[in-house]
CSV table of C-alpha atoms in Angstrom, one decimal:
chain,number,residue,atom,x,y,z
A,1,UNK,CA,0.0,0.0,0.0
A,2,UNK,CA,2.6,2.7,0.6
A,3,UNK,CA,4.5,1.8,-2.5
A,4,UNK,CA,1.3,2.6,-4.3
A,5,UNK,CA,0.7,5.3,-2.6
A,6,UNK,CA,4.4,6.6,-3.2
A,7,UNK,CA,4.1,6.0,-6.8
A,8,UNK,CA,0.5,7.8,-7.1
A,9,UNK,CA,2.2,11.2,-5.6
A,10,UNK,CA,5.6,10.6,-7.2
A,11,UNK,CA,4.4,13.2,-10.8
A,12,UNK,CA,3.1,15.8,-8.1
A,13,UNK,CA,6.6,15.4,-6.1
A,14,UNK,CA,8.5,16.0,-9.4
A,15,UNK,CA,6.8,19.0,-10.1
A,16,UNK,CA,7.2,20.3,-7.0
A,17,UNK,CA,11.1,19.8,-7.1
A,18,UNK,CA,10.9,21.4,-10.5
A,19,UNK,CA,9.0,24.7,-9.0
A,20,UNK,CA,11.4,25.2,-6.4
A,21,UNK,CA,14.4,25.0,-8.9
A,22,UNK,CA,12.7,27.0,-11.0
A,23,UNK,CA,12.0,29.8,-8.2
A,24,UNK,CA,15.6,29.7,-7.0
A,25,UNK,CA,16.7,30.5,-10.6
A,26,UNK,CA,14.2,33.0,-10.5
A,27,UNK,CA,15.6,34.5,-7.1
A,28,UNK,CA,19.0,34.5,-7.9
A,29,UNK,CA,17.8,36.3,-11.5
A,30,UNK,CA,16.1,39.1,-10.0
A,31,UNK,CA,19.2,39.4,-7.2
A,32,UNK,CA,21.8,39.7,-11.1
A,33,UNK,CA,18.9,42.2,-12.6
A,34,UNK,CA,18.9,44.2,-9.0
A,35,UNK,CA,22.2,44.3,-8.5
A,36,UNK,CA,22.8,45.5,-12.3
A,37,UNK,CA,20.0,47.9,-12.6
A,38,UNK,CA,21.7,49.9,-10.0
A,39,UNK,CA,23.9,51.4,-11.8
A,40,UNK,CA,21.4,53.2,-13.0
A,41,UNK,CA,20.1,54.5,-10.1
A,42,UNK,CA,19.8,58.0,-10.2
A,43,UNK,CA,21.4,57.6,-6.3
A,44,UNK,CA,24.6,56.3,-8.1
A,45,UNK,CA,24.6,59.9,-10.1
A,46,UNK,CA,23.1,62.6,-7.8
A,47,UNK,CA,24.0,63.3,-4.7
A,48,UNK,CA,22.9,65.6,-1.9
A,49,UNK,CA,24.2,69.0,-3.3
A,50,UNK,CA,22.3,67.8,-6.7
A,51,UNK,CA,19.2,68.1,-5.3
A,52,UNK,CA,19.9,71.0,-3.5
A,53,UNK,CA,20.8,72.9,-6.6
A,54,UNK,CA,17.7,71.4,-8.0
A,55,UNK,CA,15.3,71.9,-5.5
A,56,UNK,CA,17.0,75.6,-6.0
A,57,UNK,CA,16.8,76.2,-9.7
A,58,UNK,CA,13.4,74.6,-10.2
A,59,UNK,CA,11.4,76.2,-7.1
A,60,UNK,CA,13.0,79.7,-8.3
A,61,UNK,CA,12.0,79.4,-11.9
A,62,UNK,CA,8.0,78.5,-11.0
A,63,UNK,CA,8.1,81.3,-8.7
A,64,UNK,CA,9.8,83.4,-11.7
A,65,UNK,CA,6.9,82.3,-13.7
A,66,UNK,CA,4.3,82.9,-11.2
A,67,UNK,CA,5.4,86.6,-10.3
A,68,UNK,CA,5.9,87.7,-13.9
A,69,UNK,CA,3.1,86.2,-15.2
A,70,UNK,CA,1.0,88.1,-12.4
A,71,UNK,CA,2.3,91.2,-13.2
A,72,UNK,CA,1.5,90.4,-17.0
A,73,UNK,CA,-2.2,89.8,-16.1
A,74,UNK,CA,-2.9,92.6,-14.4
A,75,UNK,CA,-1.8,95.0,-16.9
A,76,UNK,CA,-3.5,93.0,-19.7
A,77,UNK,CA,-6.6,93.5,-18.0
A,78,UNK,CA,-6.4,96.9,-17.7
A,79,UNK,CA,-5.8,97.4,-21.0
A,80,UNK,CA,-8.1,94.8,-22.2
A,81,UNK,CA,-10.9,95.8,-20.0
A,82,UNK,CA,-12.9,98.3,-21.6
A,83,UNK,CA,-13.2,95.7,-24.8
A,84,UNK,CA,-14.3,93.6,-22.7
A,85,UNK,CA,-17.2,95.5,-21.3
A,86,UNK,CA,-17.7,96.8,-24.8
A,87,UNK,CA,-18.4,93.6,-26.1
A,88,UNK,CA,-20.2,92.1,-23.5
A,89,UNK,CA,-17.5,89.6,-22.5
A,90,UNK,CA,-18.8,86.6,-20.1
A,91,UNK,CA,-16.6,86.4,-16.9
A,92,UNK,CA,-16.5,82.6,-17.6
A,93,UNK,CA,-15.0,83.0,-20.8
A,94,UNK,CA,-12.2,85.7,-19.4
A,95,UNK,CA,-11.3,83.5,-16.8
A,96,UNK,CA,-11.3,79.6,-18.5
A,97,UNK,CA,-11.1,80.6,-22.5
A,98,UNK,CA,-8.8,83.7,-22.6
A,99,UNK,CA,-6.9,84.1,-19.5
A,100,UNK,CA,-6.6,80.1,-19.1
A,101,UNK,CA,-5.3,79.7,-22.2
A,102,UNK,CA,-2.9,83.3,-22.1
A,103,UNK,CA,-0.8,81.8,-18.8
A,104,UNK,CA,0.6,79.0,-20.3
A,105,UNK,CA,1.0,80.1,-23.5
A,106,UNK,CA,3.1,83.3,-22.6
A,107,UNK,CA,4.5,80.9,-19.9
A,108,UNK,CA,6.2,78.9,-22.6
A,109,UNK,CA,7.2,81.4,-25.1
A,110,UNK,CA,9.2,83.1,-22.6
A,111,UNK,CA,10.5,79.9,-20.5
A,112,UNK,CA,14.0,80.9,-21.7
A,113,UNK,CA,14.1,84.3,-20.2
A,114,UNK,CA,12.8,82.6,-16.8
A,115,UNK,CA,15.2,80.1,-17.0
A,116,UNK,CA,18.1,82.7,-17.0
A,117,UNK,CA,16.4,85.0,-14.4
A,118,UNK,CA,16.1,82.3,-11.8
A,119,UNK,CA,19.6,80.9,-12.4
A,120,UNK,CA,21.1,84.5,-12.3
A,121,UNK,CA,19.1,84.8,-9.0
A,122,UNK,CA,19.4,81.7,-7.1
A,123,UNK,CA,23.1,81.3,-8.3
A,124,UNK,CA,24.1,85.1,-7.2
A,125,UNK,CA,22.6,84.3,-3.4
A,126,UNK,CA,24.5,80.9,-3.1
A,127,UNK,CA,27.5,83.3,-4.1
A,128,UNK,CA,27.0,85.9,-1.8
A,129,UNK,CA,26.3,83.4,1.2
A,130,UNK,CA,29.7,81.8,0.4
A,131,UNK,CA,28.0,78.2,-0.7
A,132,UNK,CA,29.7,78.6,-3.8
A,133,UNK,CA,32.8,79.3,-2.7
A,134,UNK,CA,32.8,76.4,-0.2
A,135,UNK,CA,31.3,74.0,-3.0
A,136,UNK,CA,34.9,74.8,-5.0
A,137,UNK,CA,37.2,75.0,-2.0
A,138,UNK,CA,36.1,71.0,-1.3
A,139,UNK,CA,37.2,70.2,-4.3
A,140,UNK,CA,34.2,70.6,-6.8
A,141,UNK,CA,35.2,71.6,-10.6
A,142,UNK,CA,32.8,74.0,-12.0
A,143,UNK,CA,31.7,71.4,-14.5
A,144,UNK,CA,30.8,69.3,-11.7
A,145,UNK,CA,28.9,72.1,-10.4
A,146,UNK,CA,26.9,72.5,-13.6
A,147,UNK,CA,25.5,68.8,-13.5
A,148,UNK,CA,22.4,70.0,-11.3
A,149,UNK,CA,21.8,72.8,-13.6
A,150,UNK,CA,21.8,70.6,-16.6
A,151,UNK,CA,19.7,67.6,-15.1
A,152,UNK,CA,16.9,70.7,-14.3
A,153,UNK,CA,17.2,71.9,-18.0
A,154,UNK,CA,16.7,68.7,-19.3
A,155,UNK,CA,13.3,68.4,-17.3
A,156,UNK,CA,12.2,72.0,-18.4
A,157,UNK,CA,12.9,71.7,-21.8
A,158,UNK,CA,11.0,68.2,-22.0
A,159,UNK,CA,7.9,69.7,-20.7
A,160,UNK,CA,8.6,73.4,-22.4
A,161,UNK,CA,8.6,71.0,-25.8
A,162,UNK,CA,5.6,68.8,-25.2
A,163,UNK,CA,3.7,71.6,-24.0
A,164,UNK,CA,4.3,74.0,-26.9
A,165,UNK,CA,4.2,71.0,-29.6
A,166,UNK,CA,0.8,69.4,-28.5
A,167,UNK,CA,-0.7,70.8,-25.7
A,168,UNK,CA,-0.8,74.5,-25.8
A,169,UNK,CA,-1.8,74.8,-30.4
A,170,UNK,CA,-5.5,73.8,-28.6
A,171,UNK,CA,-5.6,76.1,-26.1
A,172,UNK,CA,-4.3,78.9,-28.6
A,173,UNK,CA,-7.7,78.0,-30.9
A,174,UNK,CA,-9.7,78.9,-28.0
A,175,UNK,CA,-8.5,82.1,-27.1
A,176,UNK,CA,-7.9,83.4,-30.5
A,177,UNK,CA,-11.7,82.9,-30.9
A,178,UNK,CA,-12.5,84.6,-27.7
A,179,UNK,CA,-9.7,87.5,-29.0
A,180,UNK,CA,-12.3,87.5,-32.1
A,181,UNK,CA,-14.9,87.8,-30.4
A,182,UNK,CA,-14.8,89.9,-27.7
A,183,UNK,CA,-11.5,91.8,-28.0
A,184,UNK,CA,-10.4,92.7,-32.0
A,185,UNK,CA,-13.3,91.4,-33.5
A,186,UNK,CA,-11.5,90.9,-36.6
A,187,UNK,CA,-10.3,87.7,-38.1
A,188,UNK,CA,-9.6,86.9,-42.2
A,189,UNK,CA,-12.6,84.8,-43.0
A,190,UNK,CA,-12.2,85.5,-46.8
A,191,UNK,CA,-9.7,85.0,-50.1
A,192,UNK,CA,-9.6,86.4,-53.4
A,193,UNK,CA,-7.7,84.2,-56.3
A,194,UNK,CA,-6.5,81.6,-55.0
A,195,UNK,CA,-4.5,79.2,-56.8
A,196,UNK,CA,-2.7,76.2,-55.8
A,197,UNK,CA,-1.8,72.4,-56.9
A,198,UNK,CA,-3.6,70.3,-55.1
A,199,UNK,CA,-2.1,67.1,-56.8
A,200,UNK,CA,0.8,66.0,-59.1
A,201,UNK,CA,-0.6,67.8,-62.1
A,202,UNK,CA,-3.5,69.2,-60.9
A,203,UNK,CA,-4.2,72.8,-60.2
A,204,UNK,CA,-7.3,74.6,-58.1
A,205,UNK,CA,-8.5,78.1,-58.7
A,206,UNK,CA,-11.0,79.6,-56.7
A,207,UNK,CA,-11.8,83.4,-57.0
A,208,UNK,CA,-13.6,84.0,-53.8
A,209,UNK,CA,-13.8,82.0,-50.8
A,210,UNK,CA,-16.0,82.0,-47.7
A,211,UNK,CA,-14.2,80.9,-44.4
A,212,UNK,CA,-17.5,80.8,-42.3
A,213,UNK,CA,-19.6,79.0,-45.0
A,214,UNK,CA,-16.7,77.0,-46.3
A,215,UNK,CA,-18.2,78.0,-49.6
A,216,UNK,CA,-16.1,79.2,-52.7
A,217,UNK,CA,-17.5,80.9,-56.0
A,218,UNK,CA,-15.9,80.7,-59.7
A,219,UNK,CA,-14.1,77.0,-59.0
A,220,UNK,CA,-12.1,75.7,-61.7
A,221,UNK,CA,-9.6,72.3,-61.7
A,222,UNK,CA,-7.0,71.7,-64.7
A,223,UNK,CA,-5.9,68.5,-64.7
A,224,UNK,CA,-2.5,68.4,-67.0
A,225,UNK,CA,-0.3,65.2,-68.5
A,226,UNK,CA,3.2,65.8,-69.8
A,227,UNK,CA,2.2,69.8,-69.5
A,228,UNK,CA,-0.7,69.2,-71.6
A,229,UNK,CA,-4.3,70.0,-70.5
A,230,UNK,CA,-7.0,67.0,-70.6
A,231,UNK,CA,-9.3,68.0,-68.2
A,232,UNK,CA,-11.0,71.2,-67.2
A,233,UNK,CA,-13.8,71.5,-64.7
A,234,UNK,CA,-15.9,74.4,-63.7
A,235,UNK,CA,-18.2,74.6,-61.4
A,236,UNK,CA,-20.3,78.3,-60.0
A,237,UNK,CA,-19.9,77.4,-56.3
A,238,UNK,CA,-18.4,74.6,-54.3
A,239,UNK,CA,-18.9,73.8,-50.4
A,240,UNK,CA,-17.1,71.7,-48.1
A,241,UNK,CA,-18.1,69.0,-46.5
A,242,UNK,CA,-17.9,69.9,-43.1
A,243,UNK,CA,-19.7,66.4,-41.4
A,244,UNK,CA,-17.8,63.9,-43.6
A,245,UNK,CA,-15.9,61.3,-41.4
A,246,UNK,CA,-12.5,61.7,-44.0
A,247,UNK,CA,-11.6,64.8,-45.4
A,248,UNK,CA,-11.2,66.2,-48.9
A,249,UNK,CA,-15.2,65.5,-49.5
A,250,UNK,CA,-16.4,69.1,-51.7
A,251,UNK,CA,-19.9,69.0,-53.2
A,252,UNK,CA,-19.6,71.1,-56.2
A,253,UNK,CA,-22.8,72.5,-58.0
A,254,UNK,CA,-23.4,73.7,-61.9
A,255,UNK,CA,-20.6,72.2,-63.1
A,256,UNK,CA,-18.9,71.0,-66.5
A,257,UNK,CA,-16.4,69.0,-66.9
A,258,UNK,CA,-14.5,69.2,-70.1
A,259,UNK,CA,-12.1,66.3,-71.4
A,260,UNK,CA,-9.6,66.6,-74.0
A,261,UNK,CA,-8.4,63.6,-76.1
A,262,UNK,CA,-6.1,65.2,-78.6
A,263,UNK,CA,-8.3,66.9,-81.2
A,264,UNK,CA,-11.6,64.8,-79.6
A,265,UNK,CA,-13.5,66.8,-76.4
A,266,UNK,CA,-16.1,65.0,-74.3
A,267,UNK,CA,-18.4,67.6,-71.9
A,268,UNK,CA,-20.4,66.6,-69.1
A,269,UNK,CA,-21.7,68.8,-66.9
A,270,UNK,CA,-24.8,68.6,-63.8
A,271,UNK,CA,-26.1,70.4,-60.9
A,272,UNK,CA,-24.3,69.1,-57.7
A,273,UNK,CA,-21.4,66.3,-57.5
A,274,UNK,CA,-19.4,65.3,-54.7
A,275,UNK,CA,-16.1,64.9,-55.3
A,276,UNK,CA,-12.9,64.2,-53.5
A,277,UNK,CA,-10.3,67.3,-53.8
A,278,UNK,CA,-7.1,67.1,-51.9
A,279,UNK,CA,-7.7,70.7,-50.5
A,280,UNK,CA,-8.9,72.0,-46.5
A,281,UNK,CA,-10.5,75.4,-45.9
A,282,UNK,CA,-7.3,75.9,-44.4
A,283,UNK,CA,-5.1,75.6,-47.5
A,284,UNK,CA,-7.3,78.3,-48.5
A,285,UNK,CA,-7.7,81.1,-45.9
A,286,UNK,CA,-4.5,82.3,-43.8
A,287,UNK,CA,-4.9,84.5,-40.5
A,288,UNK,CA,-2.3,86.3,-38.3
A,289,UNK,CA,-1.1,83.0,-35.9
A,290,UNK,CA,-2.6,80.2,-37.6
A,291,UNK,CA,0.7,78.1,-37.0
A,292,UNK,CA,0.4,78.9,-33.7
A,293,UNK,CA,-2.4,76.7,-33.3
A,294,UNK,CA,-1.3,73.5,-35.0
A,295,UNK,CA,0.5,71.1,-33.1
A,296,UNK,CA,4.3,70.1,-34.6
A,297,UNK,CA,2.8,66.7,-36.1
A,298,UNK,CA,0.1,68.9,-37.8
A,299,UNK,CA,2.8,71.5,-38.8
A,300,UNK,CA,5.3,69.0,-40.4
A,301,UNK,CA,2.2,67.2,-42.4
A,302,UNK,CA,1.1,70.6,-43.3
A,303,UNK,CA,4.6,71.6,-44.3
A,304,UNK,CA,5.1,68.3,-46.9
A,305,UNK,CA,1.6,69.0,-48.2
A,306,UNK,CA,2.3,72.6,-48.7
A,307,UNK,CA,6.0,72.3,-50.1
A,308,UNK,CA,4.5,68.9,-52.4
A,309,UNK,CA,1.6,71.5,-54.0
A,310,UNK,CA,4.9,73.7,-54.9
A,311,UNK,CA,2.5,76.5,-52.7
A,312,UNK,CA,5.7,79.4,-51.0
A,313,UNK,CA,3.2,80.8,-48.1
A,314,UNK,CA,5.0,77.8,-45.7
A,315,UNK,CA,7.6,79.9,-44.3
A,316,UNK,CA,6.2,80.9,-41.1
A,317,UNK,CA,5.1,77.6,-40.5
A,318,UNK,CA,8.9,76.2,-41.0
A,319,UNK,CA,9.7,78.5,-38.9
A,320,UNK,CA,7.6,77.7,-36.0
A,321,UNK,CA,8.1,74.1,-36.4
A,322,UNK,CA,12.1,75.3,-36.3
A,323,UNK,CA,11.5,77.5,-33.2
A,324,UNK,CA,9.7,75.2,-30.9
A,325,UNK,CA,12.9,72.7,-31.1
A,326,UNK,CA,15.4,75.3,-31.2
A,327,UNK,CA,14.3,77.1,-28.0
A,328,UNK,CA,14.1,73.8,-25.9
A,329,UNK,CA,17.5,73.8,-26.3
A,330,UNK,CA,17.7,77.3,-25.5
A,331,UNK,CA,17.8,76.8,-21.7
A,332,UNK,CA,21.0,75.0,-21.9
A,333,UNK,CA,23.0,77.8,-23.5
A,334,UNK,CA,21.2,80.3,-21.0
A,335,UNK,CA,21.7,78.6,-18.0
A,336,UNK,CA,25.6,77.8,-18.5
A,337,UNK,CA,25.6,82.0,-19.3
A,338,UNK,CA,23.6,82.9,-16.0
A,339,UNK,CA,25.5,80.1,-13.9
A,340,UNK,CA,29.1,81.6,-15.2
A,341,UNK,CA,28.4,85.0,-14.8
A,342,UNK,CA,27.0,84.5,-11.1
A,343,UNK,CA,28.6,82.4,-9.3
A,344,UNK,CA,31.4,84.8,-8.8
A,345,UNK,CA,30.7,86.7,-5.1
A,346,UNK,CA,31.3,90.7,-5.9
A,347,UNK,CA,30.3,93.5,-3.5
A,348,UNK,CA,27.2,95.2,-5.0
A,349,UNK,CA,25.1,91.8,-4.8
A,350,UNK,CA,23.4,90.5,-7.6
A,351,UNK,CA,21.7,93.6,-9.1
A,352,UNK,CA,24.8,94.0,-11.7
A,353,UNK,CA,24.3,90.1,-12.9
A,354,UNK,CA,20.5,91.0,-12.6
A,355,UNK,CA,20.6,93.6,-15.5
A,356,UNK,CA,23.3,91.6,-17.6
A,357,UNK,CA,20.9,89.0,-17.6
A,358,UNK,CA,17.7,90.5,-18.6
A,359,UNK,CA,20.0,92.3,-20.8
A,360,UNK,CA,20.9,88.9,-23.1
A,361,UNK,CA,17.7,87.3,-22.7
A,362,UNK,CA,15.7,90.7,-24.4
A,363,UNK,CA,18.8,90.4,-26.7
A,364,UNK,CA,18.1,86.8,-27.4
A,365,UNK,CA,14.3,87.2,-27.9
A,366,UNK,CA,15.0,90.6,-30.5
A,367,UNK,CA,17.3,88.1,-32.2
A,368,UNK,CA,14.8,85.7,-32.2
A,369,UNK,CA,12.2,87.9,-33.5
A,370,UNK,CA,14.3,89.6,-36.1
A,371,UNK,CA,15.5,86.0,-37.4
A,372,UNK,CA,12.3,85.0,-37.9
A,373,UNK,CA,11.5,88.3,-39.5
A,374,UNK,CA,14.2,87.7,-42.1
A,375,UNK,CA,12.9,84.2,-42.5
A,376,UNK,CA,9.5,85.2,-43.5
A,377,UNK,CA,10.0,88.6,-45.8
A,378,UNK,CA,13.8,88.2,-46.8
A,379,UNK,CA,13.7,84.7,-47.9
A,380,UNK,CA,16.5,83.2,-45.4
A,381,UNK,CA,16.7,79.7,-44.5
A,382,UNK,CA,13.7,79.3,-41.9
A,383,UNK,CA,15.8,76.1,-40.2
A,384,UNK,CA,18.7,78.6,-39.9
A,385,UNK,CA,17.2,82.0,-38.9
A,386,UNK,CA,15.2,79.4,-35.8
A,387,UNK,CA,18.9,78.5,-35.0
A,388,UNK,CA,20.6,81.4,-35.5
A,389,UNK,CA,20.0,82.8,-31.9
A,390,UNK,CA,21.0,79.4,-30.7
A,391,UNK,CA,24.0,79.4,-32.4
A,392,UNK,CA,25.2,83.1,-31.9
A,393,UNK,CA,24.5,82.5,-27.7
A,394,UNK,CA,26.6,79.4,-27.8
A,395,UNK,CA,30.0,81.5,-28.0
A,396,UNK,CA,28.6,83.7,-25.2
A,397,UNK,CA,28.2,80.6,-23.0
A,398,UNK,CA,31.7,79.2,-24.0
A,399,UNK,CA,33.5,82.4,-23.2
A,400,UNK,CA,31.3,83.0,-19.8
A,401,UNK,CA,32.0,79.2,-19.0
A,402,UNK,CA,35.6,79.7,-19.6
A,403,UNK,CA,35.4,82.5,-17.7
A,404,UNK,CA,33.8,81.3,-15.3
A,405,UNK,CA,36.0,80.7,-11.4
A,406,UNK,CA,37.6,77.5,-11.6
């Protein structure tokens, strides 16, 4: 009976041995992961006068943000404030469409300039307190000193990029149409003559277009084939088809359609079509900021469309795809220039760095603004003139870094 009843448990016995083997291995793996995934703990990197600095740059650039952007406020509503009452302006939509929308978007565009105010600023006290001096005297190189300040501008540039490229281009919709309706009241719903290739070979011509009806009058589409016309369609008025699930649906109404086979010429004509026309309303209609409001995924398919139709009005858009990278980057440079040029202790305090610093980062925005500037009207390279800025500011931070105490 109990060599039955051995052999009747023996499989269950087996692969129990086999589960504990099996979990040792497993033990002893996760012990070899463990023990090699450490080296990549951010303990093994930063130490206790990392997060200091950190804590330091970080908490002084949201409190940059916070009191600027306060100040900004206040004297945008008092100058925006009589629009508003003459336009009958909802609190709600102040507060949640305009003002909800204007924080973060100014917030970013100038997250370079608080970037070099709150490393001029935190950087001059430790100086004047003698923490930087003690830092060095322990044997701390500079560039040992700058691994804090490059850890915290790689976190603010990873959310000064995500939030400019997809988060804020919706927010900027929504209070551009508040700024339309209750503060300019003016917004370019309408083209005259325009012409542009819609496909390889194919060109569009509408003479007026209607933004708000998404209706255009005096359509015409040549369709050409080794520069030779054989096709021409005309239609009095085409609308777009605004509840389509895909885009590119037009319905076009009173048309002809006139094909050319050599000599031969077939015409057709109706009242309404619908028909599938690689062109958006906004291929069509341009206003003041429209890139703004497309995030860079949008912007780059936009770009190829544009660029593939042989269409020139891209160049702003180029160079707001161009800018959004480019001034990610921009903290780096302005942080190695604010860090270098305060972390010197002078008598005087840090009103001298204070002004040198708002003095390069007004100098870096006009360069900014000017490049792009030259970008749009003079025809300059818009990947360059985004750059340029970038590029000029990176010999200021190599001088001020080599000048920087050692």
């Amino acid at each position: 009976m109990r060599y039955h009843t051995i052999k009747k448990y023996r499989p269950w016995l087996k692969a129990l041995r086999k589960a504990r083997a099996l979990l040792g291995k497993t033990a002893h793996g996760m012990k070899w992961l463990a023990a090699h995934l450490a080296w990549l703990s951010p303990k093994r990197f930063m130490k206790r006068i990392d997060w200091y600095i950190m804590r330091k740059f970080i908490g002084t650039y949201i409190y940059a943000i916070i009191l600027i952007i306060s100040i900004s406020i206040v004297f945008d509503i008092n100058e925006n404030l009589a629009k508003f009452s003459q336009y009958n302006a909802p609190l709600k939509a102040i507060v949640f469409d305009y003002y909800a929308n204007f924080v973060p978007y100014f917030a970013n565009l100038f997250s370079p300039l608080f970037v070099f105010i709150a490393v001029i600023f935190f950087t001059s006290k430790l100086a004047g307190n003698s923490e930087i001096i003690a830092m060095l005297a322990s044997g701390l190189s500079f560039k040992r000193l700058l691994r804090p300040y490059m850890i915290s501008c790689v976190l603010i540039s990873l959310v000064t990029y995500y939030l400019g490229a997809y988060v804020i281009p919706h927010g900027t919709v929504i209070r551009q149409n508040f700024e339309t309706l209750y503060k300019n009241k003016r917004k370019n719903t309408s083209a005259e003559n325009v012409q542009l290739q819609v496909d390889q070979g194919v060109i569009a011509y509408i003479q007026h277009y209607d933004n708000r009806r998404k209706c255009g009058y005096g359509f015409c589409l040549d369709k050409f084939e080794n520069k030779k016309l054989v096709s021409h369609m005309t239609a009095t008025e085409i609308r777009y088809d605004t509840i389509s699930d895909s885009k590119f649906h037009w319905k076009v109404i009173n048309w002809k359609v006139r094909e050319l086979h050599g000599l031969k010429e077939t015409i057709t004509q109706g009242m309404t079509k619908d028909t599938l026309i690689m062109m958006e309303p906004t291929d069509l209609v341009y206003s003041k900021g429209q890139q703004e409001t497309f995030t860079s995924p949008q912007l780059r398919e936009y770009i190829y469309k544009q660029q593939a139709r042989g269409s020139g009005n891209v160049v702003q858009y180029e160079v707001e795809y161009h800018k959004r990278i480019a001034t990610s980057f921009a903290s780096f440079i302005l942080t190695i220039i604010g860090a270098s040029l305060s972390s010197r202790k002078r008598k005087g305090g840090m009103g001298m760095y204070l002004g040198i610093g708002l003095t390069l980062s007004f100098t870096y925005i006009m360069l900014q603004t000017v490049s792009s500037t030259f970008a749009i009207q003079a025809g300059f390279p818009p990947m360059l003139a985004s750059w340029m800025p970038n590029i000029i500011f990176a010999f200021v931070a190599y001088f001020c870094y080599r000048q920087a105490p050692n």
